[in-house]
Amino acid sequence: MKKLLMAALVGTATSVLVTTQITGPLVAQETEKKSSVYEQLDLFGDIFERIRAQYVEEVEESELIEAAINGMLTSLDPHSSYLPPKDFDNMRTQTSGEFGGLGIEVTQEEGYVKVVSPMDGTPADEAGMESGDFITGVDGSSIIGLTLEEAVELMRGPVGSEIILTVVREGIDEPFDVSIVRDTIKLTAVRSRSEGESVILRVTTFNRQTYPNLEDGLAKQIEEAGGIDNINGIVLDLRNNPGGLLQQAIAVSDAFLEKGEIVSTRGRNPRDSERYNASSGDLAQGKPIVVLINGGSASASEIVAGALQDHRRAVVIGEKSFGKGSVQTIVPVRGDGAMRLTTSRYYTPSGRSIQALGVAPDIIVVQPPSKPADAEAEEENTARRNRSEADLRGSLNNDDVSEDERKVIEAEREKALAVAKLREEDYQLAYALDVLKGLNALGPAN
């Protein structure tokens, strides 16, 4: 459970020397290989017929075929699978930004269903599900040993219905139950707001709404600030973002890059490799950027973080990302279903693959646990340490500072106190804002 097993197809290129000496052996090897494949298909047919004729209960032939197809795909890696017509429709609905469900992105690790991340504002998020949780049961029934698709199917249900998930969490000795009421998930791909002079863009997923939401949200914050000159930079918050559409990851990266490669994908056949480059134009107009990531940042999130990091366009802060460095292609097949097949790996502009490694932050900042039981005593000690000369009875006034200057100093102090208060709610974000303020103080590089 500690280590994500990632299987992948690795192609090998073999040079073929066309000479009369080796043509015979090559033909013989190819014929033998085809013969072996046909024998295996005959074996499959024999077993299929035996199950259909002699299994203790009557079985649906179509379900046997679907299970065999799905087994073939899921044996490759955790992200390849067969999508029956219903699941294919659900997937297309999810990428549009509205669907029914719990609001969690899951994967499979060593036979266990693992939460990649809960989506902001969804039932799973509000119920307290966390990135890294393992789901071992649904409504009192164990799901250990089921395929990911089978487990997900058990978690689906009508909007308004309750589901009980049995959860195993690191640091908690015993499994515990979480009650969640299914709801219609309306994803707001990007939420924008300002903290002081900093713009925060919280990107929750990469669907068709992501880049338009980001562009509109940033423009709104700049307008409310009275212009780009009145902001000191942007925090791009990708924490617990499970990814999504590759093209949206490219668009978001391109939003802040003037030129250069964003990402490349390389498949089994070198001819299938692709490179995606940035076009001119930077929505942030050169302002400093801090990217926030954690263990729930996966796939498309890692493409954006890796691209901005490699181009030194942003400082990446937080914890190591999930490490999903593969690209899945959805191939519609007969019967209105689809095949999700891992077809390539993606690489950051510097040529690094983050598969199973993740994006390493430039500055590691771990979100601390909640306050200890004696938090009030600690706050009192902090207040005592923060007493200053001005708090002493009879202390001298500073007559060298004008009233206007005093107001400016007090306004700056209030901003700093607001960030300090934010540390109690979101330490990583507060740290990012501090870094952004420092980058802005340094000014543009020469």
GROMACS .gro file of C-alpha atoms in nm:
model
  446
    1MET     CA    1   0.000   0.000   0.000
    2LYS     CA    2   0.298   0.229   0.044
    3LYS     CA    3   0.422   0.208  -0.310
    4LEU     CA    4   0.222   0.271  -0.624
    5LEU     CA    5   0.283  -0.001  -0.875
    6MET     CA    6   0.302   0.141  -1.223
    7ALA     CA    7   0.326  -0.104  -1.509
    8ALA     CA    8   0.387   0.034  -1.857
    9LEU     CA    9   0.433  -0.083  -2.208
   10VAL     CA   10   0.789  -0.034  -2.323
   11GLY     CA   11   0.857  -0.073  -2.691
   12THR     CA   12   1.192  -0.178  -2.826
   13ALA     CA   13   1.325  -0.085  -3.164
   14THR     CA   14   1.499  -0.364  -3.352
   15SER     CA   15   1.724  -0.301  -3.652
   16VAL     CA   16   1.650  -0.535  -3.941
   17LEU     CA   17   1.940  -0.622  -4.171
   18VAL     CA   18   1.807  -0.738  -4.507
   19THR     CA   19   2.042  -1.016  -4.608
   20THR     CA   20   1.983  -1.356  -4.757
   21GLN     CA   21   2.145  -1.522  -4.453
   22ILE     CA   22   1.883  -1.410  -4.195
   23THR     CA   23   1.560  -1.387  -4.399
   24GLY     CA   24   1.475  -1.751  -4.337
   25PRO     CA   25   1.513  -1.740  -3.956
   26LEU     CA   26   1.318  -1.412  -3.936
   27VAL     CA   27   1.025  -1.555  -4.130
   28ALA     CA   28   1.033  -1.867  -3.917
   29GLN     CA   29   1.031  -1.663  -3.595
   30GLU     CA   30   0.739  -1.451  -3.717
   31THR     CA   31   0.542  -1.760  -3.819
   32GLU     CA   32   0.611  -1.921  -3.483
   33LYS     CA   33   0.500  -1.604  -3.301
   34LYS     CA   34   0.171  -1.589  -3.493
   35SER     CA   35   0.113  -1.959  -3.430
   36SER     CA   36   0.162  -1.902  -3.057
   37VAL     CA   37  -0.090  -1.614  -3.058
   38TYR     CA   38  -0.347  -1.829  -3.239
   39GLU     CA   39  -0.294  -2.108  -2.987
   40GLN     CA   40  -0.356  -1.865  -2.700
   41LEU     CA   41  -0.674  -1.739  -2.867
   42ASP     CA   42  -0.789  -2.099  -2.909
   43LEU     CA   43  -0.719  -2.150  -2.538
   44PHE     CA   44  -0.932  -1.846  -2.456
   45GLY     CA   45  -1.213  -1.986  -2.671
   46ASP     CA   46  -1.192  -2.326  -2.499
   47ILE     CA   47  -1.212  -2.171  -2.151
   48PHE     CA   48  -1.497  -1.940  -2.256
   49GLU     CA   49  -1.699  -2.235  -2.385
   50ARG     CA   50  -1.628  -2.444  -2.074
   51ILE     CA   51  -1.744  -2.160  -1.844
   52ARG     CA   52  -2.057  -2.101  -2.050
   53ALA     CA   53  -2.147  -2.470  -2.051
   54GLN     CA   54  -2.044  -2.592  -1.707
   55TYR     CA   55  -2.026  -2.303  -1.457
   56VAL     CA   56  -2.251  -2.365  -1.158
   57GLU     CA   57  -2.481  -2.079  -1.259
   58GLU     CA   58  -2.583  -1.945  -1.596
   59VAL     CA   59  -2.371  -1.648  -1.698
   60GLU     CA   60  -2.419  -1.364  -1.944
   61GLU     CA   61  -2.185  -1.413  -2.238
   62SER     CA   62  -2.145  -1.038  -2.289
   63GLU     CA   63  -2.040  -0.993  -1.925
   64LEU     CA   64  -1.776  -1.265  -1.963
   65ILE     CA   65  -1.634  -1.094  -2.272
   66GLU     CA   66  -1.632  -0.751  -2.103
   67ALA     CA   67  -1.458  -0.896  -1.797
   68ALA     CA   68  -1.194  -1.061  -2.018
   69ILE     CA   69  -1.133  -0.737  -2.208
   70ASN     CA   70  -1.112  -0.534  -1.889
   71GLY     CA   71  -0.878  -0.789  -1.732
   72MET     CA   72  -0.648  -0.766  -2.033
   73LEU     CA   73  -0.635  -0.385  -2.007
   74THR     CA   74  -0.606  -0.355  -1.628
   75SER     CA   75  -0.314  -0.599  -1.631
   76LEU     CA   76  -0.112  -0.337  -1.820
   77ASP     CA   77  -0.120  -0.048  -1.569
   78PRO     CA   78  -0.359   0.116  -1.321
   79HIS     CA   79  -0.494   0.363  -1.576
   80SER     CA   80  -0.584   0.139  -1.872
   81SER     CA   81  -0.935  -0.005  -1.865
   82TYR     CA   82  -1.249  -0.087  -2.060
   83LEU     CA   83  -1.535   0.161  -2.038
   84PRO     CA   84  -1.880   0.007  -2.091
   85PRO     CA   85  -2.130   0.241  -2.262
   86LYS     CA   86  -2.262   0.377  -1.930
   87ASP     CA   87  -1.912   0.453  -1.795
   88PHE     CA   88  -1.811   0.610  -2.126
   89ASP     CA   89  -2.111   0.844  -2.106
   90ASN     CA   90  -2.023   0.931  -1.743
   91MET     CA   91  -1.665   1.013  -1.841
   92ARG     CA   92  -1.776   1.249  -2.117
   93THR     CA   93  -2.016   1.417  -1.876
   94GLN     CA   94  -1.744   1.465  -1.613
   95THR     CA   95  -1.511   1.645  -1.853
   96SER     CA   96  -1.792   1.892  -1.926
   97GLY     CA   97  -1.790   1.993  -1.557
   98GLU     CA   98  -2.118   1.863  -1.409
   99PHE     CA   99  -2.208   1.509  -1.298
  100GLY     CA  100  -2.361   1.307  -1.016
  101GLY     CA  101  -2.143   1.138  -0.756
  102LEU     CA  102  -1.924   1.174  -0.448
  103GLY     CA  103  -1.652   1.403  -0.581
  104ILE     CA  104  -1.340   1.190  -0.536
  105GLU     CA  105  -1.071   1.087  -0.784
  106VAL     CA  106  -0.952   0.732  -0.715
  107THR     CA  107  -0.687   0.494  -0.841
  108GLN     CA  108  -0.585   0.141  -0.750
  109GLU     CA  109  -0.274   0.046  -0.555
  110GLU     CA  110  -0.183  -0.316  -0.487
  111GLY     CA  111  -0.547  -0.422  -0.499
  112TYR     CA  112  -0.672  -0.135  -0.284
  113VAL     CA  113  -0.880   0.165  -0.392
  114LYS     CA  114  -0.682   0.478  -0.309
  115VAL     CA  115  -0.807   0.835  -0.305
  116VAL     CA  116  -0.596   1.058  -0.528
  117SER     CA  117  -0.784   1.363  -0.407
  118PRO     CA  118  -1.128   1.487  -0.306
  119MET     CA  119  -1.258   1.767  -0.524
  120ASP     CA  120  -1.316   2.105  -0.360
  121GLY     CA  121  -1.666   2.167  -0.231
  122THR     CA  122  -1.797   1.818  -0.313
  123PRO     CA  123  -1.971   1.576  -0.071
  124ALA     CA  124  -1.648   1.376  -0.028
  125ASP     CA  125  -1.451   1.691   0.055
  126GLU     CA  126  -1.711   1.809   0.307
  127ALA     CA  127  -1.722   1.462   0.466
  128GLY     CA  128  -1.349   1.483   0.539
  129MET     CA  129  -1.204   1.242   0.281
  130GLU     CA  130  -0.833   1.305   0.228
  131SER     CA  131  -0.572   1.240  -0.039
  132GLY     CA  132  -0.402   0.908   0.038
  133ASP     CA  133  -0.704   0.747   0.207
  134PHE     CA  134  -0.770   0.382   0.121
  135ILE     CA  135  -1.131   0.275   0.073
  136THR     CA  136  -1.175  -0.087   0.185
  137GLY     CA  137  -1.553  -0.115   0.208
  138VAL     CA  138  -1.878   0.020   0.067
  139ASP     CA  139  -2.196  -0.001   0.274
  140GLY     CA  140  -2.046  -0.269   0.496
  141SER     CA  141  -1.921  -0.492   0.211
  142SER     CA  142  -1.548  -0.533   0.143
  143ILE     CA  143  -1.422  -0.411  -0.194
  144ILE     CA  144  -1.070  -0.551  -0.152
  145GLY     CA  145  -0.982  -0.752  -0.460
  146LEU     CA  146  -1.237  -0.586  -0.688
  147THR     CA  147  -1.122  -0.407  -1.001
  148LEU     CA  148  -1.125  -0.028  -0.987
  149GLU     CA  149  -1.426  -0.016  -1.221
  150GLU     CA  150  -1.620  -0.263  -1.004
  151ALA     CA  151  -1.545  -0.061  -0.691
  152VAL     CA  152  -1.642   0.266  -0.858
  153GLU     CA  153  -1.968   0.111  -0.978
  154LEU     CA  154  -2.055   0.022  -0.618
  155MET     CA  155  -1.994   0.383  -0.516
  156ARG     CA  156  -2.231   0.519  -0.779
  157GLY     CA  157  -2.594   0.580  -0.695
  158PRO     CA  158  -2.882   0.824  -0.723
  159VAL     CA  159  -2.838   1.183  -0.613
  160GLY     CA  160  -2.951   1.224  -0.251
  161SER     CA  161  -2.875   0.868  -0.146
  162GLU     CA  162  -2.634   0.790   0.137
  163ILE     CA  163  -2.322   0.575   0.111
  164ILE     CA  164  -2.097   0.451   0.391
  165LEU     CA  165  -1.729   0.418   0.301
  166THR     CA  166  -1.489   0.223   0.521
  167VAL     CA  167  -1.160   0.412   0.522
  168VAL     CA  168  -0.805   0.324   0.624
  169ARG     CA  169  -0.589   0.632   0.689
  170GLU     CA  170  -0.220   0.655   0.773
  171GLY     CA  171  -0.171   0.757   1.134
  172ILE     CA  172  -0.504   0.613   1.249
  173ASP     CA  173  -0.483   0.261   1.392
  174GLU     CA  174  -0.832   0.135   1.308
  175PRO     CA  175  -1.050   0.162   0.995
  176PHE     CA  176  -1.341   0.404   1.032
  177ASP     CA  177  -1.663   0.476   0.846
  178VAL     CA  178  -1.744   0.794   0.654
  179SER     CA  179  -2.102   0.878   0.563
  180ILE     CA  180  -2.148   1.069   0.235
  181VAL     CA  181  -2.467   1.179   0.062
  182ARG     CA  182  -2.438   1.165  -0.315
  183ASP     CA  183  -2.504   1.492  -0.495
  184THR     CA  184  -2.481   1.657  -0.834
  185ILE     CA  185  -2.119   1.761  -0.867
  186LYS     CA  186  -2.090   2.104  -1.026
  187LEU     CA  187  -1.723   2.170  -1.056
  188THR     CA  188  -1.600   2.526  -1.062
  189ALA     CA  189  -1.275   2.460  -1.240
  190VAL     CA  190  -1.104   2.779  -1.115
  191ARG     CA  191  -1.185   2.995  -0.814
  192SER     CA  192  -1.015   3.334  -0.798
  193ARG     CA  193  -0.971   3.573  -0.509
  194SER     CA  194  -0.721   3.821  -0.369
  195GLU     CA  195  -0.526   3.823  -0.044
  196GLY     CA  196  -0.378   4.168   0.000
  197GLU     CA  197  -0.194   4.245  -0.322
  198SER     CA  198  -0.172   3.879  -0.431
  199VAL     CA  199  -0.412   3.701  -0.666
  200ILE     CA  200  -0.493   3.338  -0.577
  201LEU     CA  201  -0.611   3.109  -0.856
  202ARG     CA  202  -0.740   2.783  -0.711
  203VAL     CA  203  -0.755   2.528  -0.997
  204THR     CA  204  -0.958   2.224  -0.889
  205THR     CA  205  -0.967   2.022  -1.212
  206PHE     CA  206  -0.875   2.038  -1.579
  207ASN     CA  207  -1.198   2.019  -1.776
  208ARG     CA  208  -1.327   2.224  -2.069
  209GLN     CA  209  -1.401   2.517  -1.837
  210THR     CA  210  -1.054   2.547  -1.685
  211TYR     CA  211  -0.870   2.791  -1.913
  212PRO     CA  212  -1.173   3.016  -1.974
  213ASN     CA  213  -1.239   3.026  -1.597
  214LEU     CA  214  -0.874   3.106  -1.525
  215GLU     CA  215  -0.855   3.382  -1.786
  216ASP     CA  216  -1.180   3.544  -1.669
  217GLY     CA  217  -1.096   3.507  -1.298
  218LEU     CA  218  -0.753   3.664  -1.333
  219ALA     CA  219  -0.887   3.950  -1.544
  220LYS     CA  220  -1.154   4.018  -1.280
  221GLN     CA  221  -0.902   4.029  -0.995
  222ILE     CA  222  -0.671   4.261  -1.190
  223GLU     CA  223  -0.963   4.493  -1.267
  224GLU     CA  224  -1.075   4.499  -0.902
  225ALA     CA  225  -0.718   4.580  -0.795
  226GLY     CA  226  -0.715   4.879  -1.030
  227GLY     CA  227  -0.467   4.733  -1.277
  228ILE     CA  228  -0.180   4.486  -1.302
  229ASP     CA  229   0.058   4.734  -1.136
  230ASN     CA  230  -0.138   4.700  -0.813
  231ILE     CA  231  -0.082   4.327  -0.769
  232ASN     CA  232   0.246   4.171  -0.658
  233GLY     CA  233   0.197   3.830  -0.821
  234ILE     CA  234  -0.010   3.515  -0.850
  235VAL     CA  235  -0.045   3.198  -0.645
  236LEU     CA  236  -0.153   2.909  -0.869
  237ASP     CA  237  -0.298   2.656  -0.625
  238LEU     CA  238  -0.295   2.304  -0.775
  239ARG     CA  239  -0.320   2.112  -0.449
  240ASN     CA  240  -0.547   1.806  -0.461
  241ASN     CA  241  -0.609   1.864  -0.832
  242PRO     CA  242  -0.633   1.514  -0.986
  243GLY     CA  243  -0.577   1.633  -1.342
  244GLY     CA  244  -0.797   1.596  -1.648
  245LEU     CA  245  -0.763   1.708  -2.009
  246LEU     CA  246  -0.413   1.738  -2.153
  247GLN     CA  247  -0.509   2.028  -2.381
  248GLN     CA  248  -0.631   2.229  -2.082
  249ALA     CA  249  -0.302   2.171  -1.898
  250ILE     CA  250  -0.120   2.299  -2.206
  251ALA     CA  251  -0.349   2.605  -2.227
  252VAL     CA  252  -0.297   2.695  -1.859
  253SER     CA  253   0.081   2.660  -1.892
  254ASP     CA  254   0.077   2.867  -2.211
  255ALA     CA  255  -0.115   3.139  -2.026
  256PHE     CA  256   0.202   3.229  -1.832
  257LEU     CA  257   0.478   3.137  -2.081
  258GLU     CA  258   0.597   3.353  -2.369
  259LYS     CA  259   0.781   3.080  -2.559
  260GLY     CA  260   0.944   2.739  -2.537
  261GLU     CA  261   0.826   2.383  -2.493
  262ILE     CA  262   0.544   2.310  -2.249
  263VAL     CA  263   0.538   1.931  -2.259
  264SER     CA  264   0.624   1.645  -2.490
  265THR     CA  265   0.459   1.306  -2.518
  266ARG     CA  266   0.652   0.999  -2.629
  267GLY     CA  267   0.490   0.672  -2.717
  268ARG     CA  268   0.607   0.328  -2.821
  269ASN     CA  269   0.654   0.443  -3.180
  270PRO     CA  270   0.885   0.745  -3.214
  271ARG     CA  271   0.661   0.872  -3.496
  272ASP     CA  272   0.382   0.920  -3.242
  273SER     CA  273   0.585   1.162  -3.029
  274GLU     CA  274   0.449   1.516  -3.001
  275ARG     CA  275   0.579   1.844  -2.865
  276TYR     CA  276   0.362   2.131  -2.750
  277ASN     CA  277   0.508   2.481  -2.747
  278ALA     CA  278   0.396   2.807  -2.587
  279SER     CA  279   0.271   3.100  -2.792
  280SER     CA  280   0.356   3.461  -2.711
  281GLY     CA  281   0.157   3.635  -2.442
  282ASP     CA  282   0.161   3.619  -2.062
  283LEU     CA  283  -0.163   3.683  -1.875
  284ALA     CA  284   0.041   3.775  -1.566
  285GLN     CA  285   0.255   4.023  -1.765
  286GLY     CA  286   0.573   3.900  -1.602
  287LYS     CA  287   0.452   3.920  -1.241
  288PRO     CA  288   0.601   3.656  -1.006
  289ILE     CA  289   0.416   3.324  -0.978
  290VAL     CA  290   0.414   3.067  -0.700
  291VAL     CA  291   0.269   2.721  -0.773
  292LEU     CA  292   0.132   2.515  -0.482
  293ILE     CA  293   0.129   2.133  -0.512
  294ASN     CA  294   0.091   1.832  -0.283
  295GLY     CA  295   0.047   1.456  -0.301
  296GLY     CA  296  -0.300   1.499  -0.449
  297SER     CA  297  -0.169   1.698  -0.748
  298ALA     CA  298  -0.164   1.457  -1.040
  299SER     CA  299  -0.139   1.429  -1.416
  300ALA     CA  300  -0.237   1.762  -1.579
  301SER     CA  301  -0.145   1.945  -1.256
  302GLU     CA  302   0.205   1.802  -1.280
  303ILE     CA  303   0.236   1.909  -1.643
  304VAL     CA  304   0.164   2.271  -1.544
  305ALA     CA  305   0.390   2.267  -1.237
  306GLY     CA  306   0.673   2.098  -1.430
  307ALA     CA  307   0.652   2.339  -1.724
  308LEU     CA  308   0.652   2.656  -1.512
  309GLN     CA  309   0.927   2.516  -1.291
  310ASP     CA  310   1.157   2.417  -1.580
  311HIS     CA  311   1.119   2.758  -1.744
  312ARG     CA  312   1.190   2.926  -1.408
  313ARG     CA  313   0.863   3.109  -1.452
  314ALA     CA  314   0.737   3.004  -1.110
  315VAL     CA  315   0.860   2.887  -0.772
  316VAL     CA  316   0.698   2.553  -0.683
  317ILE     CA  317   0.610   2.516  -0.314
  318GLY     CA  318   0.448   2.239  -0.110
  319GLU     CA  319   0.494   1.862  -0.116
  320LYS     CA  320   0.593   1.610  -0.385
  321SER     CA  321   0.316   1.551  -0.636
  322PHE     CA  322   0.143   1.221  -0.714
  323GLY     CA  323   0.367   1.106  -1.000
  324LYS     CA  324   0.126   1.017  -1.281
  325GLY     CA  325   0.338   1.077  -1.587
  326SER     CA  326   0.139   0.883  -1.845
  327VAL     CA  327  -0.116   0.982  -2.108
  328GLN     CA  328  -0.433   0.784  -2.173
  329THR     CA  329  -0.609   0.782  -2.509
  330ILE     CA  330  -0.983   0.716  -2.517
  331VAL     CA  331  -1.064   0.494  -2.816
  332PRO     CA  332  -1.434   0.436  -2.891
  333VAL     CA  333  -1.503   0.070  -2.975
  334ARG     CA  334  -1.799  -0.121  -3.113
  335GLY     CA  335  -2.100  -0.149  -2.886
  336ASP     CA  336  -2.084   0.221  -2.777
  337GLY     CA  337  -1.813   0.155  -2.520
  338ALA     CA  338  -1.453   0.275  -2.518
  339MET     CA  339  -1.103   0.163  -2.434
  340ARG     CA  340  -0.887   0.379  -2.210
  341LEU     CA  341  -0.533   0.289  -2.309
  342THR     CA  342  -0.203   0.428  -2.184
  343THR     CA  343  -0.031   0.529  -2.507
  344SER     CA  344   0.257   0.754  -2.402
  345ARG     CA  345   0.456   0.915  -2.125
  346TYR     CA  346   0.484   1.289  -2.094
  347TYR     CA  347   0.805   1.480  -2.031
  348THR     CA  348   0.864   1.827  -1.889
  349PRO     CA  349   1.056   2.084  -2.100
  350SER     CA  350   1.390   1.975  -1.949
  351GLY     CA  351   1.324   1.618  -2.065
  352ARG     CA  352   1.241   1.462  -1.728
  353SER     CA  353   0.968   1.205  -1.682
  354ILE     CA  354   0.784   1.234  -1.352
  355GLN     CA  355   0.627   0.889  -1.378
  356ALA     CA  356   0.616   0.740  -1.025
  357LEU     CA  357   0.853   1.020  -0.910
  358GLY     CA  358   0.633   1.328  -0.909
  359VAL     CA  359   0.733   1.693  -0.930
  360ALA     CA  360   0.967   1.790  -0.647
  361PRO     CA  361   0.892   2.136  -0.504
  362ASP     CA  362   1.164   2.403  -0.507
  363ILE     CA  363   1.069   2.466  -0.143
  364ILE     CA  364   0.919   2.182   0.062
  365VAL     CA  365   0.643   2.305   0.291
  366VAL     CA  366   0.440   2.046   0.480
  367GLN     CA  367   0.091   2.136   0.595
  368PRO     CA  368   0.108   2.102   0.976
  369PRO     CA  369  -0.155   1.909   1.172
  370SER     CA  370  -0.435   2.089   1.349
  371LYS     CA  371  -0.373   2.275   1.674
  372PRO     CA  372  -0.275   2.068   1.977
  373ALA     CA  373  -0.501   2.042   2.278
  374ASP     CA  374  -0.305   2.310   2.461
  375ALA     CA  375  -0.339   2.556   2.173
  376GLU     CA  376  -0.480   2.828   2.397
  377ALA     CA  377  -0.175   2.818   2.623
  378GLU     CA  378   0.050   2.834   2.317
  379GLU     CA  379  -0.139   3.137   2.187
  380GLU     CA  380  -0.097   3.309   2.521
  381ASN     CA  381   0.278   3.243   2.513
  382THR     CA  382   0.293   3.380   2.158
  383ALA     CA  383   0.110   3.697   2.260
  384ARG     CA  384   0.353   3.741   2.548
  385ARG     CA  385   0.652   3.706   2.313
  386ASN     CA  386   0.499   3.959   2.072
  387ARG     CA  387   0.478   4.240   2.330
  388SER     CA  388   0.688   4.537   2.228
  389GLU     CA  389   0.822   4.869   2.357
  390ALA     CA  390   0.497   5.040   2.259
  391ASP     CA  391   0.307   4.818   2.505
  392LEU     CA  392   0.508   4.940   2.804
  393ARG     CA  393   0.348   5.200   3.029
  394GLY     CA  394   0.505   5.542   2.983
  395SER     CA  395   0.705   5.448   2.671
  396LEU     CA  396   0.829   5.738   2.455
  397ASN     CA  397   0.638   5.836   2.142
  398ASN     CA  398   0.804   5.840   1.800
  399ASP     CA  399   0.761   6.203   1.694
  400ASP     CA  400   0.983   6.159   1.387
  401VAL     CA  401   0.703   5.976   1.198
  402SER     CA  402   0.427   6.181   1.038
  403GLU     CA  403   0.062   6.081   1.063
  404ASP     CA  404   0.055   5.975   0.697
  405GLU     CA  405   0.368   5.767   0.740
  406ARG     CA  406   0.221   5.608   1.051
  407LYS     CA  407  -0.093   5.510   0.856
  408VAL     CA  408   0.117   5.347   0.584
  409ILE     CA  409   0.317   5.151   0.843
  410GLU     CA  410   0.000   5.039   1.019
  411ALA     CA  411  -0.160   4.932   0.688
  412GLU     CA  412   0.146   4.721   0.606
  413ARG     CA  413   0.134   4.571   0.953
  414GLU     CA  414  -0.233   4.481   0.908
  415LYS     CA  415  -0.152   4.302   0.582
  416ALA     CA  416   0.123   4.103   0.753
  417LEU     CA  417  -0.113   4.014   1.039
  418ALA     CA  418  -0.375   3.894   0.789
  419VAL     CA  419  -0.121   3.658   0.634
  420ALA     CA  420  -0.012   3.544   0.981
  421LYS     CA  421  -0.374   3.465   1.067
  422LEU     CA  422  -0.406   3.272   0.740
  423ARG     CA  423  -0.125   3.043   0.859
  424GLU     CA  424  -0.366   2.895   1.112
  425GLU     CA  425  -0.611   2.805   0.834
  426ASP     CA  426  -0.373   2.721   0.549
  427TYR     CA  427  -0.003   2.724   0.632
  428GLN     CA  428   0.112   2.634   0.280
  429LEU     CA  429  -0.086   2.915   0.118
  430ALA     CA  430   0.038   3.167   0.372
  431TYR     CA  431   0.395   3.054   0.302
  432ALA     CA  432   0.334   3.098  -0.072
  433LEU     CA  433   0.211   3.452  -0.016
  434ASP     CA  434   0.523   3.532   0.187
  435VAL     CA  435   0.745   3.399  -0.092
  436LEU     CA  436   0.550   3.599  -0.349
  437LYS     CA  437   0.601   3.914  -0.145
  438GLY     CA  438   0.973   3.842  -0.129
  439LEU     CA  439   0.998   3.783  -0.504
  440ASN     CA  440   0.814   4.107  -0.569
  441ALA     CA  441   1.048   4.297  -0.337
  442LEU     CA  442   1.346   4.178  -0.540
  443GLY     CA  443   1.196   4.324  -0.857
  444PRO     CA  444   1.246   4.194  -1.214
  445ALA     CA  445   1.569   4.017  -1.299
  446ASN     CA  446   1.817   4.209  -1.512
   0.00000   0.00000   0.00000
